[in-house]
Amino acid sequence: MTFNDFNFDSKLAEGLDSMGYTKPTPIQEMAIPVILQNKDVIACAQTGTGKTAAYILPVMHKLIQTDHRHLNTLVIAPTRELAQQIDQQIEGFAYFAGISSIPIYGGGDGATWDIQKKALEQGADIIVATPGRLIALLAAGTTVFDHLKHLILDEADRMLDMGFYEDIIKIVSYLPKERQTLLFSATMPPKIRALANKILRDPQEINIAIAKPAAGIDQQAYVVYDSQKEKLLDHILKTYPWNSIILFASRKETVKKLDSVFRRAGIAAKAFHSDLEQSEREEILRAFKNKQVNFLIGTDVLSRGIDVEGISMIINWDVPPDPEDYVHRIGRTARAETTGTAITFVNEIDQRRFQAIESLIGYPVPKKTLPLELGEGPAYTPQTKRKESFKKNGRGPRRKHFRSRPSR
Ligand code: AMP
C-alpha cells in the first residue's frame, strides 16, 4: 500500500512527498480510511508508530475540501514539547495546502500569552494545545469553537496520569456536540475507556500491538550496584559506537547531579528537566536536533516530547517506575524503522520494576556481563527481592482495594 491509495488532495499529497512519506505505517493504514469516513476512533498506538500522521492527514484532507475560514480542528496533547512537535508536523504537511495551525501551551512569559491570544483571535484552522493553557484562554473568552469539526486527544493516557481529566471534560463542554472525536493512547486502562464512553460516539476501535518496543531496538541491561554506574557509563561511551545519546534518569535531582559529574569528567552533556525555563528547554532541543549537542540527560519529560531522528543510543541510568515509560524512553531511538541500542542499568532495588517491564513487553531483556575491571554486580533475582520485601513488611505487594458502591 502507498499513500496514493488514500486519494488525498493533491496539495496534501505534495506535502507528504516533500516530507519523504511514501509508505503508510500499520496504524496509518488502519486509521486513515476510518477517519476519512467521519467515524469516531479510539486507537491504541504508542509514539514512534506514526500516530500523528494517522490522525492529522485524513483531517487535513477533509479540511482542504471546506472553505476553511473557521477553527476546524482541536488537538489536545499532554506536554508542550509534544504540542510543538505535532504543530511542526502539521506545518510540514500543510506547506502546499495553505492550512494554518497554532500551538498553544503554557510556560512562556506574558508576551507568549499575548501572541497566542492574538493568533487565536485572528483565527487558525487547527489548534494544538495543552489542556492547562487552553482552559486559561477559554476563561479569557478568546476561543470560538462554533464551527469545530474534529477533536483529537493525543497520548490520552498520559493526560489522565497528569491529572487533566477534569480539564478535558471542561474543554469538551465548550465544543459542538456534532463533531468527530479521535482518541489516541499508548495504553487502554479502564479510565481511558471511561473517558471514551463519555466523549466518543460509537467509536471504531483500532489496536496495534500494545506498547511493544520497535524491533530495531537492541535492548540490553546491566545488573549493577549504584557505585558501579559511573564506571560502567564510561566503559559504554568508550566501547560502543554512538553518535547521539539520551541518558534518562527518573528524578530531576539525579539529572542535575549527573550533569555536574559529567561536567567534571569533561563530557559535554546537556541536562533537560522541568526546572528549566521554556526557552532553555527549546534551545537545548534545537541544539540536539541540529546535532550541535549530541548527549542529553533528561527525566521522563523528555521521553514523551522529543522526536529526533538518528539517536543511536538510549541509556537508562535507572529503571522508570512506570513500565510504559520504559517503552517511551527506548522508543526515542530506532525511530521510523531505523536501528538503535537501549541499555538499562538495573540496581538491586530496581530489579522488581525491571521484571514488570519484561512482563509488559513479553520477553526478558538480555543481561550483559559487567566489564572485568568493575568487579561483580548483584545477581538478577527479582523474585527473591519480592519475597524479601514480603518478609520485611509482613505483607505482599500492595493491592488496590475495591469497595462496592454504597447503595443510595
Ligand atoms: P509519531 O509516532 O507520530 O511520533 O511518528 C514517529 C516518526 O515517524 C516521526 O518522525 C514521523 O515524521 C515519522 N513517520 C511517521 N509516519 C511515517 C511514514 N509513513 N513514513 C516515514 N516517516 C514517518
Tab-separated table of C-alpha atoms and ligand atoms in Angstrom:
chain	number	residue	atom	x	y	z
A	1	MET	CA	0.000	0.000	0.000
A	2	THR	CA	1.174	3.573	-0.682
A	3	PHE	CA	-0.167	6.990	0.316
A	4	ASN	CA	-1.619	7.327	-3.224
A	5	ASP	CA	-4.209	4.704	-2.265
A	6	PHE	CA	-5.890	7.181	0.108
A	7	ASN	CA	-6.576	9.603	-2.771
A	8	PHE	CA	-5.563	12.582	-0.704
A	9	ASP	CA	-5.988	16.061	-2.147
A	10	SER	CA	-3.083	16.815	-4.468
A	11	LYS	CA	-1.846	19.702	-2.283
A	12	LEU	CA	-1.623	17.391	0.714
A	13	ALA	CA	-0.018	14.648	-1.393
A	14	GLU	CA	2.624	17.169	-2.429
A	15	GLY	CA	3.353	17.984	1.226
A	16	LEU	CA	3.686	14.279	2.026
A	17	ASP	CA	6.001	13.807	-0.886
A	18	SER	CA	8.237	16.647	0.202
A	19	MET	CA	8.485	15.124	3.684
A	20	GLY	CA	9.576	11.798	2.218
A	21	TYR	CA	6.472	9.828	3.195
A	22	THR	CA	5.779	7.055	0.691
A	23	LYS	CA	4.518	4.029	2.588
A	24	PRO	CA	1.948	4.273	5.400
A	25	THR	CA	2.772	2.655	8.744
A	26	PRO	CA	0.332	-0.001	10.115
A	27	ILE	CA	-1.557	2.491	12.306
A	28	GLN	CA	-1.886	4.827	9.326
A	29	GLU	CA	-3.178	2.017	7.100
A	30	MET	CA	-5.810	1.155	9.685
A	31	ALA	CA	-6.854	4.573	10.952
A	32	ILE	CA	-6.855	6.806	7.853
A	33	PRO	CA	-9.745	5.109	5.952
A	34	VAL	CA	-11.921	5.050	9.095
A	35	ILE	CA	-11.249	8.719	9.878
A	36	LEU	CA	-11.997	9.654	6.261
A	37	GLN	CA	-15.432	8.053	6.786
A	38	ASN	CA	-16.050	10.544	9.627
A	39	LYS	CA	-16.237	7.835	12.289
A	40	ASP	CA	-15.086	8.373	15.867
A	41	VAL	CA	-11.945	6.387	16.635
A	42	ILE	CA	-10.291	5.032	19.747
A	43	ALA	CA	-6.789	3.930	18.822
A	44	CYS	CA	-4.127	2.240	20.864
A	45	ALA	CA	-0.775	3.317	19.460
A	46	GLN	CA	2.465	4.433	21.029
A	47	THR	CA	4.775	7.194	19.853
A	48	GLY	CA	7.080	6.173	17.059
A	49	THR	CA	4.338	4.298	15.200
A	50	GLY	CA	3.368	7.249	13.012
A	51	LYS	CA	0.201	8.007	15.007
A	52	THR	CA	0.370	11.782	14.440
A	53	ALA	CA	0.146	11.452	10.668
A	54	ALA	CA	-2.508	8.734	11.159
A	55	TYR	CA	-4.944	11.211	12.655
A	56	ILE	CA	-3.871	14.518	11.142
A	57	LEU	CA	-3.623	13.572	7.435
A	58	PRO	CA	-7.264	12.499	6.947
A	59	VAL	CA	-8.416	15.510	8.965
A	60	MET	CA	-6.309	17.831	6.802
A	61	HIS	CA	-7.635	16.201	3.636
A	62	LYS	CA	-11.197	16.942	4.778
A	63	LEU	CA	-10.206	20.435	5.847
A	64	ILE	CA	-8.914	21.285	2.367
A	65	GLN	CA	-12.334	20.387	0.940
A	66	THR	CA	-14.037	23.036	3.102
A	67	ASP	CA	-13.835	26.806	2.780
A	68	HIS	CA	-11.690	26.689	5.963
A	69	ARG	CA	-12.398	30.091	7.369
A	70	HIS	CA	-13.140	28.843	10.875
A	71	LEU	CA	-11.354	26.922	13.555
A	72	ASN	CA	-11.873	23.370	12.304
A	73	THR	CA	-9.748	21.051	14.477
A	74	LEU	CA	-8.566	20.970	18.069
A	75	VAL	CA	-5.706	18.650	19.024
A	76	ILE	CA	-5.060	18.280	22.765
A	77	ALA	CA	-1.701	16.889	23.891
A	78	PRO	CA	-0.175	16.434	27.359
A	79	THR	CA	3.084	18.391	27.059
A	80	ARG	CA	4.304	21.494	25.285
A	81	GLU	CA	7.068	19.515	23.596
A	82	LEU	CA	4.547	17.130	22.071
A	83	ALA	CA	2.263	20.048	21.115
A	84	GLN	CA	5.152	21.766	19.333
A	85	GLN	CA	6.135	18.574	17.591
A	86	ILE	CA	2.601	17.939	16.318
A	87	ASP	CA	2.390	21.542	15.150
A	88	GLN	CA	5.679	21.172	13.262
A	89	GLN	CA	4.430	18.032	11.514
A	90	ILE	CA	1.237	19.843	10.510
A	91	GLU	CA	3.305	22.714	9.174
A	92	GLY	CA	5.299	20.278	7.022
A	93	PHE	CA	2.223	18.528	5.606
A	94	ALA	CA	0.416	21.849	5.092
A	95	TYR	CA	3.186	23.540	3.158
A	96	PHE	CA	1.304	23.457	-0.169
A	97	ALA	CA	-2.213	23.346	1.274
A	98	GLY	CA	-2.475	26.751	2.939
A	99	ILE	CA	-3.675	25.279	6.222
A	100	SER	CA	-2.734	27.196	9.350
A	101	SER	CA	-2.121	25.816	12.812
A	102	ILE	CA	-1.216	27.377	16.155
A	103	PRO	CA	0.459	25.678	19.100
A	104	ILE	CA	-0.957	26.793	22.430
A	105	TYR	CA	0.969	25.863	25.535
A	106	GLY	CA	1.939	27.337	28.866
A	107	GLY	CA	5.301	28.120	30.333
A	108	GLY	CA	6.229	31.206	28.342
A	109	ASP	CA	6.124	34.791	29.534
A	110	GLY	CA	3.398	37.423	29.141
A	111	ALA	CA	4.488	38.052	25.564
A	112	THR	CA	3.863	34.387	24.630
A	113	TRP	CA	0.375	34.625	26.128
A	114	ASP	CA	-0.324	37.740	24.037
A	115	ILE	CA	0.988	36.101	20.856
A	116	GLN	CA	-1.153	33.006	21.435
A	117	LYS	CA	-4.213	35.097	22.282
A	118	LYS	CA	-3.778	37.236	19.192
A	119	ALA	CA	-3.198	34.212	16.976
A	120	LEU	CA	-6.439	32.714	18.268
A	121	GLU	CA	-8.377	35.908	17.671
A	122	GLN	CA	-7.079	36.112	14.114
A	123	GLY	CA	-8.144	32.530	13.602
A	124	ALA	CA	-6.449	29.317	12.506
A	125	ASP	CA	-7.639	26.049	11.002
A	126	ILE	CA	-6.032	23.854	13.641
A	127	ILE	CA	-5.082	24.469	17.276
A	128	VAL	CA	-2.662	22.133	19.016
A	129	ALA	CA	-2.984	22.803	22.741
A	130	THR	CA	-2.018	21.581	26.153
A	131	PRO	CA	-5.083	21.428	28.438
A	132	GLY	CA	-3.980	23.934	31.098
A	133	ARG	CA	-3.237	26.826	28.754
A	134	LEU	CA	-6.327	26.160	26.661
A	135	ILE	CA	-8.532	26.345	29.752
A	136	ALA	CA	-6.918	29.687	30.650
A	137	LEU	CA	-7.590	31.059	27.169
A	138	LEU	CA	-11.152	29.768	27.257
A	139	ALA	CA	-11.656	31.572	30.558
A	140	ALA	CA	-10.356	34.732	28.863
A	141	GLY	CA	-13.126	34.244	26.285
A	142	THR	CA	-10.756	34.060	23.309
A	143	THR	CA	-11.620	30.825	21.623
A	144	VAL	CA	-14.645	30.229	19.443
A	145	PHE	CA	-15.432	26.636	18.686
A	146	ASP	CA	-18.794	27.085	16.914
A	147	HIS	CA	-17.569	25.534	13.664
A	148	LEU	CA	-15.256	22.906	15.123
A	149	LYS	CA	-15.450	19.586	13.270
A	150	HIS	CA	-12.694	17.469	14.831
A	151	LEU	CA	-11.427	16.912	18.360
A	152	ILE	CA	-8.262	14.837	18.753
A	153	LEU	CA	-6.845	13.675	22.084
A	154	ASP	CA	-3.238	12.572	21.727
A	155	GLU	CA	-1.493	10.489	24.413
A	156	ALA	CA	-4.745	10.451	26.357
A	157	ASP	CA	-3.371	8.053	28.982
A	158	ARG	CA	-0.556	10.450	29.757
A	159	MET	CA	-3.016	13.332	30.091
A	160	LEU	CA	-5.065	11.389	32.633
A	161	ASP	CA	-1.877	10.417	34.512
A	162	MET	CA	-1.044	14.107	34.688
A	163	GLY	CA	-4.443	14.864	36.234
A	164	PHE	CA	-6.071	16.531	33.219
A	165	TYR	CA	-9.361	14.569	33.286
A	166	GLU	CA	-11.476	17.443	34.608
A	167	ASP	CA	-9.822	19.933	32.251
A	168	ILE	CA	-10.568	17.712	29.266
A	169	ILE	CA	-14.205	17.330	30.251
A	170	LYS	CA	-14.443	21.097	30.701
A	171	ILE	CA	-12.892	21.780	27.280
A	172	VAL	CA	-15.252	19.271	25.653
A	173	SER	CA	-18.210	21.115	27.209
A	174	TYR	CA	-17.288	24.142	25.042
A	175	LEU	CA	-17.342	22.107	21.804
A	176	PRO	CA	-20.216	21.423	19.421
A	177	LYS	CA	-21.867	18.035	20.024
A	178	GLU	CA	-21.799	17.303	16.294
A	179	ARG	CA	-18.125	16.581	15.768
A	180	GLN	CA	-15.720	13.759	15.057
A	181	THR	CA	-13.638	12.717	18.061
A	182	LEU	CA	-10.409	10.730	17.807
A	183	LEU	CA	-8.738	9.383	20.921
A	184	PHE	CA	-5.154	8.103	20.688
A	185	SER	CA	-3.495	6.457	23.654
A	186	ALA	CA	-0.438	4.261	24.215
A	187	THR	CA	-2.365	2.130	26.715
A	188	MET	CA	-6.033	1.352	27.342
A	189	PRO	CA	-6.598	1.283	31.116
A	190	PRO	CA	-10.244	1.373	32.341
A	191	LYS	CA	-10.084	5.137	32.961
A	192	ILE	CA	-9.406	5.709	29.243
A	193	ARG	CA	-12.420	3.543	28.395
A	194	ALA	CA	-14.492	5.616	30.802
A	195	LEU	CA	-13.348	8.843	29.142
A	196	ALA	CA	-14.059	7.366	25.705
A	197	ASN	CA	-17.580	6.373	26.778
A	198	LYS	CA	-18.188	9.948	27.812
A	199	ILE	CA	-16.904	11.845	24.800
A	200	LEU	CA	-16.868	9.473	21.797
A	201	ARG	CA	-19.854	8.303	19.762
A	202	ASP	CA	-19.959	4.696	18.641
A	203	PRO	CA	-16.196	4.669	18.075
A	204	GLN	CA	-14.324	2.241	15.906
A	205	GLU	CA	-11.535	0.608	17.855
A	206	ILE	CA	-8.089	0.352	16.312
A	207	ASN	CA	-5.406	-1.608	18.015
A	208	ILE	CA	-1.864	-2.223	17.008
A	209	ALA	CA	0.358	-4.286	19.292
A	210	ILE	CA	0.195	-2.580	22.664
A	211	ALA	CA	3.276	-0.819	23.973
A	212	LYS	CA	5.835	-3.059	22.340
A	213	PRO	CA	9.271	-1.652	21.613
A	214	ALA	CA	10.178	-1.402	17.925
A	215	ALA	CA	12.015	-4.421	16.544
A	216	GLY	CA	15.013	-2.296	15.531
A	217	ILE	CA	15.985	-1.568	19.152
A	218	ASP	CA	18.806	-3.693	20.544
A	219	GLN	CA	17.808	-3.837	24.233
A	220	GLN	CA	20.381	-4.722	26.870
A	221	ALA	CA	20.590	-4.491	30.647
A	222	TYR	CA	23.441	-4.425	33.135
A	223	VAL	CA	22.711	-5.519	36.706
A	224	VAL	CA	24.838	-3.164	38.799
A	225	TYR	CA	25.373	-1.580	42.170
A	226	ASP	CA	24.883	2.199	42.172
A	227	SER	CA	28.576	2.607	42.935
A	228	GLN	CA	29.459	0.912	39.618
A	229	LYS	CA	27.240	3.010	37.357
A	230	GLU	CA	29.665	5.838	36.562
A	231	LYS	CA	32.446	3.469	35.565
A	232	LEU	CA	30.017	1.409	33.514
A	233	LEU	CA	28.879	4.501	31.648
A	234	ASP	CA	32.485	5.384	30.951
A	235	HIS	CA	33.047	1.868	29.566
A	236	ILE	CA	29.956	2.118	27.331
A	237	LEU	CA	30.914	5.511	25.947
A	238	LYS	CA	34.353	4.193	25.078
A	239	THR	CA	33.412	0.802	23.625
A	240	TYR	CA	30.008	1.172	21.949
A	241	PRO	CA	29.692	3.065	18.684
A	242	TRP	CA	27.342	6.048	19.093
A	243	ASN	CA	26.728	9.437	17.582
A	244	SER	CA	23.967	10.779	19.777
A	245	ILE	CA	22.782	9.643	23.196
A	246	ILE	CA	19.954	10.342	25.561
A	247	LEU	CA	20.533	9.276	29.144
A	248	PHE	CA	17.343	9.062	31.211
A	249	ALA	CA	17.029	9.276	34.979
A	250	SER	CA	13.743	9.125	36.879
A	251	ARG	CA	14.342	12.129	39.139
A	252	LYS	CA	15.427	15.617	38.184
A	253	GLU	CA	17.767	15.680	41.212
A	254	THR	CA	19.638	12.756	39.638
A	255	VAL	CA	19.745	14.570	36.294
A	256	LYS	CA	21.221	17.656	37.950
A	257	LYS	CA	23.751	15.571	39.879
A	258	LEU	CA	24.829	13.703	36.749
A	259	ASP	CA	25.112	16.994	34.905
A	260	SER	CA	27.753	18.216	37.342
A	261	VAL	CA	29.507	14.812	37.459
A	262	PHE	CA	29.751	14.819	33.642
A	263	ARG	CA	30.942	18.408	33.590
A	264	ARG	CA	33.780	17.485	35.901
A	265	ALA	CA	34.607	14.466	33.733
A	266	GLY	CA	34.730	16.687	30.636
A	267	ILE	CA	31.673	15.073	28.982
A	268	ALA	CA	29.751	17.700	27.033
A	269	ALA	CA	26.204	16.721	28.004
A	270	LYS	CA	23.156	18.979	28.375
A	271	ALA	CA	20.621	18.483	31.146
A	272	PHE	CA	16.868	18.701	30.368
A	273	HIS	CA	14.317	18.825	33.191
A	274	SER	CA	11.190	20.614	34.298
A	275	ASP	CA	13.044	23.292	36.323
A	276	LEU	CA	14.431	24.877	33.167
A	277	GLU	CA	12.747	27.854	31.542
A	278	GLN	CA	10.696	27.024	28.472
A	279	SER	CA	13.146	28.976	26.269
A	280	GLU	CA	16.087	26.998	27.686
A	281	ARG	CA	14.309	23.715	27.015
A	282	GLU	CA	13.575	24.760	23.449
A	283	GLU	CA	17.160	25.869	22.922
A	284	ILE	CA	18.509	22.514	24.137
A	285	LEU	CA	16.131	20.538	21.921
A	286	ARG	CA	17.021	22.697	18.934
A	287	ALA	CA	20.745	22.188	19.536
A	288	PHE	CA	20.173	18.433	19.878
A	289	LYS	CA	18.144	18.280	16.661
A	290	ASN	CA	20.823	20.260	14.814
A	291	LYS	CA	23.473	17.909	16.207
A	292	GLN	CA	25.316	20.762	17.951
A	293	VAL	CA	24.719	18.786	21.134
A	294	ASN	CA	24.943	15.006	20.969
A	295	PHE	CA	24.431	13.965	24.588
A	296	LEU	CA	21.268	14.782	26.543
A	297	ILE	CA	20.475	13.856	30.140
A	298	GLY	CA	16.807	14.093	30.992
A	299	THR	CA	13.859	12.966	33.033
A	300	ASP	CA	10.763	11.341	31.548
A	301	VAL	CA	9.575	14.807	30.460
A	302	LEU	CA	11.963	14.161	27.601
A	303	SER	CA	10.771	10.615	26.921
A	304	ARG	CA	7.439	11.793	25.556
A	305	GLY	CA	8.324	15.028	23.925
A	306	ILE	CA	11.187	14.527	21.578
A	307	ASP	CA	11.129	13.379	18.011
A	308	VAL	CA	14.642	13.437	16.661
A	309	GLU	CA	15.870	11.039	14.049
A	310	GLY	CA	19.219	9.293	14.290
A	311	ILE	CA	19.504	8.916	18.086
A	312	SER	CA	21.783	5.913	18.240
A	313	MET	CA	21.680	5.112	21.941
A	314	ILE	CA	19.425	5.373	24.972
A	315	ILE	CA	20.851	4.767	28.429
A	316	ASN	CA	18.546	4.307	31.382
A	317	TRP	CA	20.528	5.344	34.450
A	318	ASP	CA	17.737	3.771	36.469
A	319	VAL	CA	14.527	1.847	35.822
A	320	PRO	CA	11.442	4.039	35.375
A	321	PRO	CA	8.660	3.354	37.920
A	322	ASP	CA	6.044	3.052	35.183
A	323	PRO	CA	6.838	0.173	32.773
A	324	GLU	CA	5.292	2.100	29.891
A	325	ASP	CA	7.811	4.893	30.405
A	326	TYR	CA	10.496	2.353	29.576
A	327	VAL	CA	8.880	1.789	26.196
A	328	HIS	CA	8.648	5.546	25.670
A	329	ARG	CA	12.249	6.139	26.690
A	330	ILE	CA	13.747	3.490	24.437
A	331	GLY	CA	11.351	4.474	21.640
A	332	ARG	CA	13.443	7.638	21.205
A	333	THR	CA	15.912	5.508	19.283
A	334	ALA	CA	15.183	3.373	16.220
A	335	ARG	CA	12.528	5.849	15.011
A	336	ALA	CA	10.688	5.081	11.782
A	337	GLU	CA	12.280	1.709	11.089
A	338	THR	CA	15.937	2.537	11.813
A	339	THR	CA	18.027	0.757	14.494
A	340	GLY	CA	19.464	1.767	17.865
A	341	THR	CA	20.704	0.478	21.199
A	342	ALA	CA	18.952	0.842	24.572
A	343	ILE	CA	20.927	-0.013	27.700
A	344	THR	CA	19.378	-0.087	31.177
A	345	PHE	CA	21.244	-0.018	34.482
A	346	VAL	CA	19.363	-2.161	36.992
A	347	ASN	CA	20.399	-1.931	40.639
A	348	GLU	CA	19.124	-4.271	43.377
A	349	ILE	CA	16.095	-2.157	44.221
A	350	ASP	CA	15.071	-1.672	40.593
A	351	GLN	CA	15.002	-5.399	39.810
A	352	ARG	CA	11.309	-5.814	40.553
A	353	ARG	CA	10.490	-2.816	38.395
A	354	PHE	CA	12.552	-4.265	35.586
A	355	GLN	CA	10.711	-7.550	35.838
A	356	ALA	CA	7.434	-5.648	35.442
A	357	ILE	CA	8.848	-4.146	32.235
A	358	GLU	CA	9.843	-7.569	30.954
A	359	SER	CA	6.363	-8.858	31.582
A	360	LEU	CA	4.828	-5.831	29.803
A	361	ILE	CA	6.969	-6.263	26.700
A	362	GLY	CA	6.574	-10.031	26.880
A	363	TYR	CA	10.192	-11.175	26.869
A	364	PRO	CA	13.342	-10.913	29.014
A	365	VAL	CA	15.909	-8.270	28.119
A	366	PRO	CA	19.389	-9.830	27.759
A	367	LYS	CA	21.600	-9.168	30.804
A	368	LYS	CA	25.173	-8.311	29.890
A	369	THR	CA	28.200	-9.277	31.953
A	370	LEU	CA	29.929	-6.322	33.592
A	371	PRO	CA	33.408	-5.493	32.276
A	372	LEU	CA	36.071	-7.240	34.390
A	373	GLU	CA	37.552	-4.069	35.871
A	374	LEU	CA	34.214	-3.222	37.511
A	375	GLY	CA	34.120	-6.407	39.574
A	376	GLU	CA	30.938	-8.402	40.236
A	377	GLY	CA	27.498	-6.847	40.218
A	378	PRO	CA	24.471	-8.083	42.158
A	379	ALA	CA	22.668	-11.215	40.952
A	380	TYR	CA	19.442	-10.695	38.998
A	381	THR	CA	16.860	-12.172	41.354
A	382	PRO	CA	13.683	-10.095	41.140
A	383	GLN	CA	11.583	-12.933	42.603
A	384	THR	CA	13.719	-13.048	45.758
A	385	LYS	CA	13.510	-9.291	46.005
A	386	ARG	CA	9.742	-9.680	46.154
A	387	LYS	CA	9.955	-12.277	48.928
A	388	GLU	CA	12.390	-10.108	50.888
A	389	SER	CA	10.016	-7.193	50.698
A	390	PHE	CA	7.204	-9.508	51.833
A	391	LYS	CA	9.187	-10.608	54.879
A	392	LYS	CA	10.292	-7.108	55.744
A	393	ASN	CA	6.855	-5.534	55.501
A	394	GLY	CA	4.921	-8.537	56.724
A	395	ARG	CA	2.734	-8.340	53.615
A	396	GLY	CA	2.826	-8.953	49.916
A	397	PRO	CA	2.881	-6.414	47.103
A	398	ARG	CA	0.403	-3.641	47.728
A	399	ARG	CA	-3.017	-4.290	46.303
A	400	LYS	CA	-5.740	-1.937	45.341
A	401	HIS	CA	-8.877	-2.437	47.400
A	402	PHE	CA	-12.133	-2.033	45.645
A	403	ARG	CA	-15.177	-1.187	47.668
A	404	SER	CA	-18.609	-1.804	46.326
A	405	ARG	CA	-20.533	1.339	45.576
A	406	PRO	CA	-22.695	2.408	48.521
A	407	SER	CA	-26.394	1.975	47.839
A	408	ARG	CA	-28.338	5.165	47.517
B	1	AMP	P1	4.883	9.563	15.659
B	1	AMP	O1	4.532	8.156	16.070
B	1	AMP	O2	3.702	10.284	15.113
B	1	AMP	O3	5.567	10.279	16.797
B	1	AMP	O4	5.924	9.479	14.430
B	1	AMP	C1	7.222	8.985	14.562
B	1	AMP	C2	8.161	9.459	13.467
B	1	AMP	O5	7.960	8.726	12.268
B	1	AMP	C3	8.010	10.930	13.074
B	1	AMP	O6	9.308	11.466	12.885
B	1	AMP	C4	7.305	10.907	11.763
B	1	AMP	O7	7.633	12.020	10.937
B	1	AMP	C5	7.808	9.609	11.149
B	1	AMP	N1	6.816	8.975	10.256
B	1	AMP	C6	5.527	8.717	10.582
B	1	AMP	N2	4.895	8.084	9.554
B	1	AMP	C7	5.813	7.937	8.581
B	1	AMP	C8	5.777	7.355	7.268
B	1	AMP	N3	4.667	6.779	6.789
B	1	AMP	N4	6.913	7.398	6.520
B	1	AMP	C9	8.044	7.965	7.030
B	1	AMP	N5	8.153	8.525	8.258
B	1	AMP	C10	7.056	8.506	9.036
